[in-house]
Amino acid sequence: MTFRFVLLMALAASPVLRAQQKMTVEECIRVGLENSKSLHISKAALDGAQARTGEARAARLPSLRFSAGYTRLSTVPDVTFINPQDSSEFTFSQNVFDNYSLKLSLSQQLFSGFRLENNHRASRLSEDAAQQDYENDQLELVFNVKAAYWNLHGAIAFKAFVDENVEQVKAHVKDAQNLMAQGMLTNNDVLKVQVQLSNTQLLQIDAANAVEIARIRLNNVMGLPLDTRIQLSSQLESKPALEYQQAEGLVGAAMKTRNDVRATELRVKAAETSVRAAKAGYYPQLSIIGNYYYNRPNQRYFPTRNEFKYSWDVGLNVNFDLWNWNATGYQVGQARAALTQSRETLGLLKDRISLEVTQNYLNLRQAHEKISVAEQSIEQAQENYRITSEKFKKGLALTSDLLDAEVALLQAKTNHTQALVDYELAEAGLARALGKEESLQ
């Protein structure tokens, strides 16, 4: 059984089993590659390119054709001869009204102005380009799965922080009410904490909705039912210090490894070959044809007899357009225009890759630097919250101070998780920009 079959059976078995399904990011990628409709379309395009290559190759080989026919002729008198000496009459040629023909033809193009050779080469180059497109679509899907996975991870983590914050504020409402009963706080102070609780609960609703949306997006990119429940087993982790390469070196590496660059380069070569194929109209076309006939009657035999006879012929055909109102020139012009488009497309693609690699490189560095800063911020916010909370319980801190400390702690935790998510996304983005499944580090 394939992994996909086992997974889908497990997910469909029961709601309980669905909720217990745990998957790493690598497993999600594997399922996405198997289920992706866009990849199926890309594979069909590759299959079509391979079939066109086979067709172009077949055009260069001898062709063998068989044809058969039957014709019923109208009745006409036989051709007779009268002897002038004795006036006797005999049939000179018998009329056959039921005609049967069997024909086997063998033909081979000997010279086509290099059209067939260039068409075959252009088809092979286009097939190779389609293969590169398919592999590039796979890398694009890998990135999309990673992005959806880590965004869901970040949404789940944020909801957990908000849930924790809601419980903290609820506890503070009770503390505030107790302090008010002791005369240490006013009713307005209690109302401030209650308003903070309401605001946090609204944020909790938004966070829960964000988790569901992120989960749906992951299911969609994996090709699974949108209500599938998946638990994420891969964890966000702080990354070790990196030794960054120069952005220029990464751009150069991307030009060599990107599938779309190789695909476009192959299409440029295919367009160059198509120009040479279009010029074939300037040359004569030479072919050899051989036919074998088995007819009843066979017109090459005289006199005509109502019986099957065989015959054959072999010939050379030469075709040469002396004047076609420059149709060949227009065909060459079209091919050259397509070549220019391919070359400019390649240039635009390289410019876009340079920008994409540089941006993802800078995003990766930025995310890594943010992680260490965010970790320090959490430690500071936790200590500030601990001190402020103790003071508040003793009536030594204002309600606004406690609320500010809670918000600061929630923001610090959120910033840290977002920095980890941004790092994973930047790393996946750099990998995609480099045409690899993993980024260079």
GROMACS .gro file of C-alpha atoms in nm:
model
  441
    1MET     CA    1   0.000   0.000   0.000
    2THR     CA    2   0.117   0.349  -0.077
    3PHE     CA    3   0.159   0.608   0.194
    4ARG     CA    4  -0.119   0.812   0.037
    5PHE     CA    5  -0.369   0.524   0.050
    6VAL     CA    6  -0.287   0.443   0.411
    7LEU     CA    7  -0.313   0.809   0.510
    8LEU     CA    8  -0.647   0.867   0.341
    9MET     CA    9  -0.793   0.547   0.484
   10ALA     CA   10  -0.678   0.652   0.830
   11LEU     CA   11  -0.824   1.000   0.791
   12ALA     CA   12  -1.157   0.870   0.667
   13ALA     CA   13  -1.190   0.592   0.926
   14SER     CA   14  -1.342   0.802   1.204
   15PRO     CA   15  -1.348   1.157   1.342
   16VAL     CA   16  -1.143   1.040   1.639
   17LEU     CA   17  -0.873   0.896   1.419
   18ARG     CA   18  -0.870   1.214   1.211
   19ALA     CA   19  -0.798   1.421   1.518
   20GLN     CA   20  -0.514   1.190   1.617
   21GLN     CA   21  -0.336   1.199   1.280
   22LYS     CA   22   0.009   1.351   1.331
   23MET     CA   23   0.224   1.454   1.037
   24THR     CA   24   0.566   1.608   0.994
   25VAL     CA   25   0.628   1.870   0.731
   26GLU     CA   26   0.806   1.606   0.520
   27GLU     CA   27   0.501   1.378   0.533
   28CYS     CA   28   0.275   1.665   0.432
   29ILE     CA   29   0.502   1.736   0.136
   30ARG     CA   30   0.488   1.371   0.031
   31VAL     CA   31   0.107   1.368   0.041
   32GLY     CA   32   0.091   1.699  -0.145
   33LEU     CA   33   0.315   1.571  -0.424
   34GLU     CA   34   0.092   1.266  -0.468
   35ASN     CA   35  -0.239   1.453  -0.460
   36SER     CA   36  -0.159   1.779  -0.639
   37LYS     CA   37  -0.388   1.845  -0.937
   38SER     CA   38  -0.147   2.108  -1.069
   39LEU     CA   39   0.130   1.847  -1.076
   40HIS     CA   40  -0.101   1.607  -1.257
   41ILE     CA   41  -0.159   1.878  -1.519
   42SER     CA   42   0.215   1.939  -1.546
   43LYS     CA   43   0.277   1.565  -1.587
   44ALA     CA   44   0.015   1.550  -1.863
   45ALA     CA   45   0.194   1.836  -2.040
   46LEU     CA   46   0.519   1.638  -2.014
   47ASP     CA   47   0.349   1.329  -2.155
   48GLY     CA   48   0.219   1.538  -2.446
   49ALA     CA   49   0.569   1.674  -2.516
   50GLN     CA   50   0.708   1.320  -2.518
   51ALA     CA   51   0.436   1.213  -2.762
   52ARG     CA   52   0.519   1.507  -2.993
   53THR     CA   53   0.885   1.401  -2.989
   54GLY     CA   54   0.781   1.051  -3.090
   55GLU     CA   55   0.569   1.193  -3.371
   56ALA     CA   56   0.860   1.404  -3.500
   57ARG     CA   57   1.089   1.101  -3.487
   58ALA     CA   58   0.836   0.889  -3.675
   59ALA     CA   59   0.821   1.148  -3.956
   60ARG     CA   60   1.188   1.075  -4.035
   61LEU     CA   61   1.130   0.700  -4.076
   62PRO     CA   62   0.986   0.509  -4.372
   63SER     CA   63   0.607   0.485  -4.380
   64LEU     CA   64   0.414   0.179  -4.496
   65ARG     CA   65   0.050   0.214  -4.600
   66PHE     CA   66  -0.211  -0.037  -4.709
   67SER     CA   67  -0.526   0.049  -4.898
   68ALA     CA   68  -0.807  -0.159  -5.042
   69GLY     CA   69  -1.109  -0.075  -5.252
   70TYR     CA   70  -1.404  -0.213  -5.443
   71THR     CA   71  -1.579  -0.048  -5.738
   72ARG     CA   72  -1.888  -0.161  -5.924
   73LEU     CA   73  -1.897  -0.042  -6.286
   74SER     CA   74  -2.206   0.009  -6.497
   75THR     CA   75  -2.279  -0.253  -6.763
   76VAL     CA   76  -2.137  -0.180  -7.110
   77PRO     CA   77  -2.100  -0.410  -7.413
   78ASP     CA   78  -1.786  -0.620  -7.444
   79VAL     CA   79  -1.528  -0.516  -7.696
   80THR     CA   80  -1.571  -0.763  -7.988
   81PHE     CA   81  -1.396  -0.821  -8.321
   82ILE     CA   82  -1.568  -0.934  -8.643
   83ASN     CA   83  -1.370  -1.141  -8.892
   84PRO     CA   84  -1.438  -0.990  -9.238
   85GLN     CA   85  -1.370  -1.321  -9.409
   86ASP     CA   86  -1.632  -1.537  -9.244
   87SER     CA   87  -1.818  -1.270  -9.040
   88SER     CA   88  -1.736  -1.461  -8.722
   89GLU     CA   89  -1.733  -1.264  -8.396
   90PHE     CA   90  -1.509  -1.305  -8.091
   91THR     CA   91  -1.453  -1.102  -7.773
   92PHE     CA   92  -1.138  -0.893  -7.790
   93SER     CA   93  -1.149  -0.757  -7.431
   94GLN     CA   94  -1.373  -0.874  -7.155
   95ASN     CA   95  -1.555  -0.615  -6.944
   96VAL     CA   96  -1.518  -0.670  -6.569
   97PHE     CA   97  -1.784  -0.489  -6.368
   98ASP     CA   98  -1.660  -0.584  -6.018
   99ASN     CA   99  -1.321  -0.419  -5.957
  100TYR     CA  100  -1.105  -0.503  -5.654
  101SER     CA  101  -0.782  -0.320  -5.566
  102LEU     CA  102  -0.519  -0.391  -5.301
  103LYS     CA  103  -0.224  -0.154  -5.266
  104LEU     CA  104   0.083  -0.152  -5.039
  105SER     CA  105   0.292   0.169  -5.048
  106LEU     CA  106   0.636   0.235  -4.898
  107SER     CA  107   0.768   0.592  -4.890
  108GLN     CA  108   1.076   0.757  -4.747
  109GLN     CA  109   1.172   1.123  -4.737
  110LEU     CA  110   1.530   1.146  -4.864
  111PHE     CA  111   1.581   1.521  -4.832
  112SER     CA  112   1.347   1.777  -4.675
  113GLY     CA  113   1.571   2.079  -4.655
  114PHE     CA  114   1.661   1.960  -4.302
  115ARG     CA  115   1.303   2.026  -4.189
  116LEU     CA  116   1.243   1.681  -4.038
  117GLU     CA  117   1.578   1.674  -3.856
  118ASN     CA  118   1.526   2.021  -3.708
  119ASN     CA  119   1.165   1.950  -3.614
  120HIS     CA  120   1.278   1.638  -3.429
  121ARG     CA  121   1.553   1.825  -3.246
  122ALA     CA  122   1.313   2.109  -3.154
  123SER     CA  123   1.066   1.853  -3.018
  124ARG     CA  124   1.334   1.688  -2.804
  125LEU     CA  125   1.438   2.027  -2.664
  126SER     CA  126   1.074   2.112  -2.589
  127GLU     CA  127   1.035   1.775  -2.415
  128ASP     CA  128   1.340   1.846  -2.199
  129ALA     CA  129   1.195   2.189  -2.118
  130ALA     CA  130   0.865   2.027  -2.015
  131GLN     CA  131   1.059   1.794  -1.784
  132GLN     CA  132   1.222   2.098  -1.622
  133ASP     CA  133   0.880   2.261  -1.586
  134TYR     CA  134   0.749   1.951  -1.410
  135GLU     CA  135   1.040   1.948  -1.165
  136ASN     CA  136   1.000   2.321  -1.105
  137ASP     CA  137   0.630   2.272  -1.030
  138GLN     CA  138   0.729   2.008  -0.775
  139LEU     CA  139   0.960   2.256  -0.600
  140GLU     CA  140   0.684   2.517  -0.606
  141LEU     CA  141   0.446   2.273  -0.439
  142VAL     CA  142   0.708   2.187  -0.176
  143PHE     CA  143   0.735   2.556  -0.091
  144ASN     CA  144   0.357   2.599  -0.077
  145VAL     CA  145   0.320   2.302   0.160
  146LYS     CA  146   0.600   2.430   0.384
  147ALA     CA  147   0.448   2.779   0.393
  148ALA     CA  148   0.102   2.646   0.477
  149TYR     CA  149   0.245   2.408   0.741
  150TRP     CA  150   0.447   2.669   0.927
  151ASN     CA  151   0.175   2.933   0.901
  152LEU     CA  152  -0.064   2.685   1.064
  153HIS     CA  153   0.201   2.616   1.327
  154GLY     CA  154   0.230   2.987   1.398
  155ALA     CA  155  -0.149   3.031   1.415
  156ILE     CA  156  -0.179   2.742   1.663
  157ALA     CA  157   0.101   2.884   1.878
  158PHE     CA  158  -0.055   3.231   1.878
  159LYS     CA  159  -0.392   3.088   1.984
  160ALA     CA  160  -0.221   2.901   2.267
  161PHE     CA  161  -0.063   3.229   2.388
  162VAL     CA  162  -0.399   3.405   2.372
  163ASP     CA  163  -0.571   3.120   2.558
  164GLU     CA  164  -0.306   3.145   2.829
  165ASN     CA  165  -0.349   3.519   2.843
  166VAL     CA  166  -0.726   3.485   2.880
  167GLU     CA  167  -0.679   3.260   3.184
  168GLN     CA  168  -0.431   3.507   3.331
  169VAL     CA  169  -0.670   3.798   3.290
  170LYS     CA  170  -0.953   3.595   3.442
  171ALA     CA  171  -0.735   3.534   3.747
  172HIS     CA  172  -0.654   3.905   3.761
  173VAL     CA  173  -1.025   3.991   3.754
  174LYS     CA  174  -1.069   3.782   4.068
  175ASP     CA  175  -0.764   3.943   4.230
  176ALA     CA  176  -0.894   4.288   4.142
  177GLN     CA  177  -1.236   4.209   4.287
  178ASN     CA  178  -1.073   4.084   4.608
  179LEU     CA  179  -0.860   4.397   4.633
  180MET     CA  180  -1.165   4.614   4.573
  181ALA     CA  181  -1.344   4.431   4.856
  182GLN     CA  182  -1.049   4.519   5.077
  183GLY     CA  183  -1.069   4.880   4.969
  184MET     CA  184  -0.735   4.869   4.785
  185LEU     CA  185  -0.885   4.918   4.438
  186THR     CA  186  -1.168   5.121   4.299
  187ASN     CA  187  -1.453   4.992   4.088
  188ASN     CA  188  -1.301   5.171   3.790
  189ASP     CA  189  -0.982   4.963   3.830
  190VAL     CA  190  -1.186   4.643   3.825
  191LEU     CA  191  -1.369   4.760   3.514
  192LYS     CA  192  -1.035   4.816   3.339
  193VAL     CA  193  -0.935   4.455   3.402
  194GLN     CA  194  -1.277   4.333   3.285
  195VAL     CA  195  -1.249   4.537   2.965
  196GLN     CA  196  -0.906   4.384   2.910
  197LEU     CA  197  -1.063   4.039   2.953
  198SER     CA  198  -1.329   4.118   2.693
  199ASN     CA  199  -1.067   4.243   2.448
  200THR     CA  200  -0.855   3.934   2.502
  201GLN     CA  201  -1.154   3.706   2.449
  202LEU     CA  202  -1.227   3.884   2.119
  203LEU     CA  203  -0.865   3.823   2.023
  204GLN     CA  204  -0.915   3.459   2.122
  205ILE     CA  205  -1.206   3.429   1.876
  206ASP     CA  206  -0.993   3.578   1.598
  207ALA     CA  207  -0.705   3.345   1.682
  208ALA     CA  208  -0.930   3.037   1.670
  209ASN     CA  209  -1.067   3.144   1.331
  210ALA     CA  210  -0.713   3.205   1.201
  211VAL     CA  211  -0.619   2.849   1.301
  212GLU     CA  212  -0.913   2.704   1.106
  213ILE     CA  213  -0.832   2.912   0.798
  214ALA     CA  214  -0.466   2.808   0.811
  215ARG     CA  215  -0.570   2.443   0.853
  216ILE     CA  216  -0.799   2.465   0.551
  217ARG     CA  217  -0.519   2.615   0.343
  218LEU     CA  218  -0.286   2.332   0.437
  219ASN     CA  219  -0.548   2.071   0.353
  220ASN     CA  220  -0.616   2.244   0.022
  221VAL     CA  221  -0.252   2.256  -0.087
  222MET     CA  222  -0.212   1.890   0.015
  223GLY     CA  223  -0.519   1.790  -0.185
  224LEU     CA  224  -0.705   1.655   0.121
  225PRO     CA  225  -1.066   1.720   0.228
  226LEU     CA  226  -1.089   2.062   0.388
  227ASP     CA  227  -1.229   1.922   0.713
  228THR     CA  228  -0.931   1.689   0.766
  229ARG     CA  229  -0.783   1.730   1.113
  230ILE     CA  230  -0.404   1.704   1.122
  231GLN     CA  231  -0.179   1.749   1.420
  232LEU     CA  232   0.158   1.903   1.342
  233SER     CA  233   0.449   1.702   1.477
  234SER     CA  234   0.736   1.914   1.340
  235GLN     CA  235   0.838   2.183   1.585
  236LEU     CA  236   0.960   2.538   1.547
  237GLU     CA  237   1.315   2.556   1.679
  238SER     CA  238   1.574   2.825   1.723
  239LYS     CA  239   1.844   2.801   1.457
  240PRO     CA  240   2.218   2.799   1.517
  241ALA     CA  241   2.429   3.087   1.403
  242LEU     CA  242   2.474   3.095   1.026
  243GLU     CA  243   2.772   3.178   0.814
  244TYR     CA  244   2.604   3.371   0.538
  245GLN     CA  245   2.725   3.346   0.183
  246GLN     CA  246   2.741   3.647  -0.042
  247ALA     CA  247   2.412   3.719  -0.218
  248GLU     CA  248   2.594   3.742  -0.551
  249GLY     CA  249   2.722   3.387  -0.511
  250LEU     CA  250   2.373   3.260  -0.440
  251VAL     CA  251   2.238   3.437  -0.748
  252GLY     CA  252   2.505   3.271  -0.960
  253ALA     CA  253   2.421   2.933  -0.810
  254ALA     CA  254   2.051   2.986  -0.879
  255MET     CA  255   2.119   3.055  -1.247
  256LYS     CA  256   2.280   2.712  -1.271
  257THR     CA  257   2.030   2.512  -1.067
  258ARG     CA  258   1.690   2.670  -1.140
  259ASN     CA  259   1.468   2.441  -1.344
  260ASP     CA  260   1.282   2.730  -1.503
  261VAL     CA  261   1.610   2.882  -1.625
  262ARG     CA  262   1.711   2.552  -1.786
  263ALA     CA  263   1.362   2.516  -1.933
  264THR     CA  264   1.372   2.863  -2.087
  265GLU     CA  265   1.725   2.807  -2.220
  266LEU     CA  266   1.604   2.485  -2.384
  267ARG     CA  267   1.311   2.672  -2.539
  268VAL     CA  268   1.555   2.929  -2.680
  269LYS     CA  269   1.750   2.646  -2.844
  270ALA     CA  270   1.424   2.494  -2.970
  271ALA     CA  271   1.327   2.832  -3.121
  272GLU     CA  272   1.667   2.854  -3.294
  273THR     CA  273   1.608   2.507  -3.437
  274SER     CA  274   1.260   2.607  -3.551
  275VAL     CA  275   1.411   2.894  -3.752
  276ARG     CA  276   1.630   2.644  -3.937
  277ALA     CA  277   1.329   2.418  -3.990
  278ALA     CA  278   1.130   2.708  -4.138
  279LYS     CA  279   1.410   2.770  -4.391
  280ALA     CA  280   1.349   2.423  -4.535
  281GLY     CA  281   1.100   2.582  -4.774
  282TYR     CA  282   1.393   2.733  -4.963
  283TYR     CA  283   1.518   2.385  -5.060
  284PRO     CA  284   1.377   2.112  -5.285
  285GLN     CA  285   1.203   1.812  -5.128
  286LEU     CA  286   1.310   1.463  -5.243
  287SER     CA  287   1.137   1.136  -5.159
  288ILE     CA  288   1.127   0.779  -5.285
  289ILE     CA  289   0.801   0.586  -5.321
  290GLY     CA  290   0.737   0.220  -5.395
  291ASN     CA  291   0.396   0.058  -5.454
  292TYR     CA  292   0.282  -0.303  -5.478
  293TYR     CA  293  -0.056  -0.371  -5.644
  294TYR     CA  294  -0.276  -0.678  -5.634
  295ASN     CA  295  -0.585  -0.590  -5.839
  296ARG     CA  296  -0.876  -0.763  -6.006
  297PRO     CA  297  -0.858  -0.681  -6.288
  298ASN     CA  298  -0.510  -0.535  -6.315
  299GLN     CA  299  -0.516  -0.263  -6.583
  300ARG     CA  300  -0.152  -0.317  -6.665
  301TYR     CA  301  -0.231  -0.659  -6.812
  302PHE     CA  302  -0.384  -0.683  -7.156
  303PRO     CA  303  -0.625  -0.813  -7.247
  304THR     CA  304  -0.831  -0.754  -6.934
  305ARG     CA  305  -0.911  -1.065  -6.734
  306ASN     CA  306  -1.142  -1.111  -6.433
  307GLU     CA  307  -0.865  -1.236  -6.205
  308PHE     CA  308  -0.615  -1.102  -5.953
  309LYS     CA  309  -0.276  -0.994  -6.090
  310TYR     CA  310   0.011  -0.827  -5.912
  311SER     CA  311   0.236  -0.542  -6.029
  312TRP     CA  312   0.466  -0.283  -5.873
  313ASP     CA  313   0.638   0.050  -5.932
  314VAL     CA  314   0.918   0.254  -5.778
  315GLY     CA  315   0.977   0.624  -5.827
  316LEU     CA  316   1.151   0.941  -5.708
  317ASN     CA  317   0.955   1.258  -5.640
  318VAL     CA  318   1.110   1.606  -5.636
  319ASN     CA  319   0.909   1.908  -5.523
  320PHE     CA  320   1.044   2.260  -5.531
  321ASP     CA  321   0.851   2.582  -5.476
  322LEU     CA  322   0.972   2.821  -5.743
  323TRP     CA  323   0.743   3.099  -5.622
  324ASN     CA  324   0.497   3.097  -5.331
  325TRP     CA  325   0.453   3.471  -5.274
  326ASN     CA  326   0.721   3.465  -5.005
  327ALA     CA  327   0.521   3.228  -4.781
  328THR     CA  328   0.849   3.067  -4.672
  329GLY     CA  329   0.991   3.408  -4.583
  330TYR     CA  330   0.690   3.482  -4.366
  331GLN     CA  331   0.729   3.147  -4.191
  332VAL     CA  332   1.094   3.225  -4.121
  333GLY     CA  333   0.992   3.568  -3.989
  334GLN     CA  334   0.745   3.410  -3.748
  335ALA     CA  335   1.009   3.168  -3.624
  336ARG     CA  336   1.259   3.450  -3.570
  337ALA     CA  337   1.000   3.655  -3.379
  338ALA     CA  338   0.934   3.354  -3.154
  339LEU     CA  339   1.310   3.323  -3.099
  340THR     CA  340   1.333   3.689  -2.996
  341GLN     CA  341   1.047   3.639  -2.749
  342SER     CA  342   1.220   3.336  -2.599
  343ARG     CA  343   1.548   3.524  -2.555
  344GLU     CA  344   1.379   3.823  -2.392
  345THR     CA  345   1.179   3.591  -2.167
  346LEU     CA  346   1.504   3.434  -2.051
  347GLY     CA  347   1.646   3.777  -1.972
  348LEU     CA  348   1.338   3.878  -1.773
  349LEU     CA  349   1.348   3.549  -1.584
  350LYS     CA  350   1.710   3.598  -1.483
  351ASP     CA  351   1.635   3.951  -1.362
  352ARG     CA  352   1.344   3.822  -1.155
  353ILE     CA  353   1.556   3.542  -1.007
  354SER     CA  354   1.827   3.789  -0.904
  355LEU     CA  355   1.567   3.995  -0.718
  356GLU     CA  356   1.397   3.688  -0.568
  357VAL     CA  357   1.719   3.532  -0.439
  358THR     CA  358   1.843   3.860  -0.292
  359GLN     CA  359   1.513   3.931  -0.117
  360ASN     CA  360   1.485   3.583   0.034
  361TYR     CA  361   1.851   3.597   0.138
  362LEU     CA  362   1.793   3.924   0.323
  363ASN     CA  363   1.469   3.793   0.474
  364LEU     CA  364   1.652   3.488   0.607
  365ARG     CA  365   1.920   3.700   0.771
  366GLN     CA  366   1.660   3.933   0.916
  367ALA     CA  367   1.451   3.647   1.057
  368HIS     CA  368   1.756   3.485   1.217
  369GLU     CA  369   1.856   3.810   1.385
  370LYS     CA  370   1.500   3.861   1.509
  371ILE     CA  371   1.494   3.522   1.679
  372SER     CA  372   1.772   3.604   1.925
  373VAL     CA  373   1.626   3.948   1.998
  374ALA     CA  374   1.278   3.797   2.050
  375GLU     CA  375   1.419   3.538   2.292
  376GLN     CA  376   1.569   3.813   2.506
  377SER     CA  377   1.242   4.005   2.488
  378ILE     CA  378   1.049   3.706   2.625
  379GLU     CA  379   1.282   3.675   2.923
  380GLN     CA  380   1.249   4.046   2.997
  381ALA     CA  381   0.870   4.047   2.955
  382GLN     CA  382   0.828   3.740   3.177
  383GLU     CA  383   1.036   3.897   3.453
  384ASN     CA  384   0.851   4.226   3.420
  385TYR     CA  385   0.516   4.047   3.438
  386ARG     CA  386   0.625   3.845   3.743
  387ILE     CA  387   0.735   4.153   3.934
  388THR     CA  388   0.432   4.363   3.835
  389SER     CA  389   0.192   4.081   3.921
  390GLU     CA  390   0.339   4.041   4.268
  391LYS     CA  391   0.321   4.413   4.327
  392PHE     CA  392  -0.039   4.424   4.204
  393LYS     CA  393  -0.144   4.150   4.446
  394LYS     CA  394   0.007   4.355   4.727
  395GLY     CA  395  -0.155   4.674   4.606
  396LEU     CA  396   0.178   4.828   4.508
  397ALA     CA  397   0.116   4.843   4.131
  398LEU     CA  398  -0.151   5.013   3.929
  399THR     CA  399  -0.403   4.817   3.725
  400SER     CA  400  -0.269   4.981   3.408
  401ASP     CA  401   0.081   4.859   3.493
  402LEU     CA  402  -0.037   4.500   3.520
  403LEU     CA  403  -0.236   4.522   3.197
  404ASP     CA  404   0.065   4.668   3.016
  405ALA     CA  405   0.284   4.385   3.148
  406GLU     CA  406   0.036   4.124   3.026
  407VAL     CA  407   0.017   4.281   2.680
  408ALA     CA  408   0.396   4.308   2.663
  409LEU     CA  409   0.438   3.940   2.751
  410LEU     CA  410   0.179   3.832   2.493
  411GLN     CA  411   0.347   4.048   2.231
  412ALA     CA  412   0.693   3.912   2.316
  413LYS     CA  413   0.576   3.551   2.283
  414THR     CA  414   0.396   3.633   1.958
  415ASN     CA  415   0.702   3.809   1.818
  416HIS     CA  416   0.925   3.513   1.901
  417THR     CA  417   0.693   3.261   1.737
  418GLN     CA  418   0.649   3.486   1.435
  419ALA     CA  419   1.028   3.518   1.405
  420LEU     CA  420   1.060   3.139   1.402
  421VAL     CA  421   0.783   3.109   1.142
  422ASP     CA  422   0.939   3.384   0.932
  423TYR     CA  423   1.270   3.200   0.942
  424GLU     CA  424   1.112   2.877   0.819
  425LEU     CA  425   0.929   3.065   0.544
  426ALA     CA  426   1.242   3.258   0.443
  427GLU     CA  427   1.444   2.936   0.438
  428ALA     CA  428   1.181   2.767   0.222
  429GLY     CA  429   1.163   3.075   0.000
  430LEU     CA  430   1.539   3.079  -0.046
  431ALA     CA  431   1.534   2.708  -0.130
  432ARG     CA  432   1.271   2.772  -0.395
  433ALA     CA  433   1.465   3.071  -0.529
  434LEU     CA  434   1.777   2.853  -0.557
  435GLY     CA  435   1.587   2.571  -0.725
  436LYS     CA  436   1.655   2.332  -0.440
  437GLU     CA  437   1.449   2.156  -0.175
  438GLU     CA  438   1.681   2.289   0.097
  439SER     CA  439   1.848   2.629   0.109
  440LEU     CA  440   2.225   2.673   0.109
  441GLN     CA  441   2.363   2.739   0.458
   0.00000   0.00000   0.00000
